[in-house]
Short mmCIF file of C-alpha atoms in Angstrom, two decimals:
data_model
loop_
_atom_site.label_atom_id
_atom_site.label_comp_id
_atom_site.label_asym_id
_atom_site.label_seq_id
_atom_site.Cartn_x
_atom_site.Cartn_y
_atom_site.Cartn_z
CA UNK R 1 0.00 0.00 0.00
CA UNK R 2 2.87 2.23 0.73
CA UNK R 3 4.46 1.59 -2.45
CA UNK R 4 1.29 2.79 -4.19
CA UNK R 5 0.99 5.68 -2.50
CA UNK R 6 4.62 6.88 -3.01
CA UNK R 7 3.67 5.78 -6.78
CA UNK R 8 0.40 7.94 -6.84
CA UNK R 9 2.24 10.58 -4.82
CA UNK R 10 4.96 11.03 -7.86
CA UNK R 11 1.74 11.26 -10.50
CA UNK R 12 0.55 13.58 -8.63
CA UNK R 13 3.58 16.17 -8.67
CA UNK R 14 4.00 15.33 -11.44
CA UNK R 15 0.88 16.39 -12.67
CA UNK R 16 1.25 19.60 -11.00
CA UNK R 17 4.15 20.46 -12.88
CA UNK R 18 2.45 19.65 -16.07
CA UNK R 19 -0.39 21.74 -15.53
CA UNK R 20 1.56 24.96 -14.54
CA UNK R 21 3.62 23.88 -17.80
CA UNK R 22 0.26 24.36 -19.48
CA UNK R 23 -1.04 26.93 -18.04
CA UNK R 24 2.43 28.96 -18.93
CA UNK R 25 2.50 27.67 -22.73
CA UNK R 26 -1.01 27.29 -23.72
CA UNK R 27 -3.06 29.71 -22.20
CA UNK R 28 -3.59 34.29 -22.41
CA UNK R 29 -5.17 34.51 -19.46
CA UNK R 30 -3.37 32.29 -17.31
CA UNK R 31 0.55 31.79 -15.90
CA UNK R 32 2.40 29.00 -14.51
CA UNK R 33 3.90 29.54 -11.12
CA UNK R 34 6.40 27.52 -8.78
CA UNK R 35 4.80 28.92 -5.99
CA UNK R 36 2.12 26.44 -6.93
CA UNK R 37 3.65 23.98 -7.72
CA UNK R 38 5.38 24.14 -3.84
CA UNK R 39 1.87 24.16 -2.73
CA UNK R 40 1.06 21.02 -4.66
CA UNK R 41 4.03 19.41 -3.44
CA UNK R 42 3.57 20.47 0.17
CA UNK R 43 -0.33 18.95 0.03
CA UNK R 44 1.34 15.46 -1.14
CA UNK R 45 3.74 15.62 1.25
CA UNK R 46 1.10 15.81 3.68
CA UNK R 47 -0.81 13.22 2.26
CA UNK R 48 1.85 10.60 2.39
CA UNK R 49 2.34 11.94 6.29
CA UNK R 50 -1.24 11.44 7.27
CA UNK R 51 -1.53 8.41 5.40
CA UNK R 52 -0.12 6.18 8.10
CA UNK R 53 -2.12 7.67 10.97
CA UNK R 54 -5.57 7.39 12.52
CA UNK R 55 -5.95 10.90 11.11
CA UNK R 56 -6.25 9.07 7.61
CA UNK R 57 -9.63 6.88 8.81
CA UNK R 58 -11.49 9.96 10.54
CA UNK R 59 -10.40 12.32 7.34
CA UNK R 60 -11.57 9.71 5.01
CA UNK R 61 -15.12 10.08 6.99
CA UNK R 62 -15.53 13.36 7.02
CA UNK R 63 -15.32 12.63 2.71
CA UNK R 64 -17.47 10.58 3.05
CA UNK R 65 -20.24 12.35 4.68
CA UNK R 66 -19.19 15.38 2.27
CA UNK R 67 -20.25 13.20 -0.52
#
């Protein structure tokens, strides 16, 4: 489970990176920043350091009633 989170984790910066790539290149009205892409990598980061915690199964709760 571990190993697919750090897996997911990586897709997920990843991702990030792409999309302010995007945003940069491909878009007028919009501009890529690294100041988000720190803030996506900071939320991961805190993903993977919940993840192993009873915070995880009360957070994933609160989704679910959310939903």
């Amino acid at each position: 489970q571990r190993r697919t989170q750090r897996w997911a984790a990586v897709g997920l910066v990843l991702l990030g990176i792409a999309l302010e790539i995007a945003q940069a290149g491909w878009t007028t009205s919009r501009s890529g920043d690294m100041g988000d892409i720190a803030a996506d990598l900071a939320g991961v980061l805190a993903g993977l350091a919940i993840a192993p915690t009873p915070w995880a199964r009360g957070l994933q709760r609160i989704d679910g009633w959310l939903r």
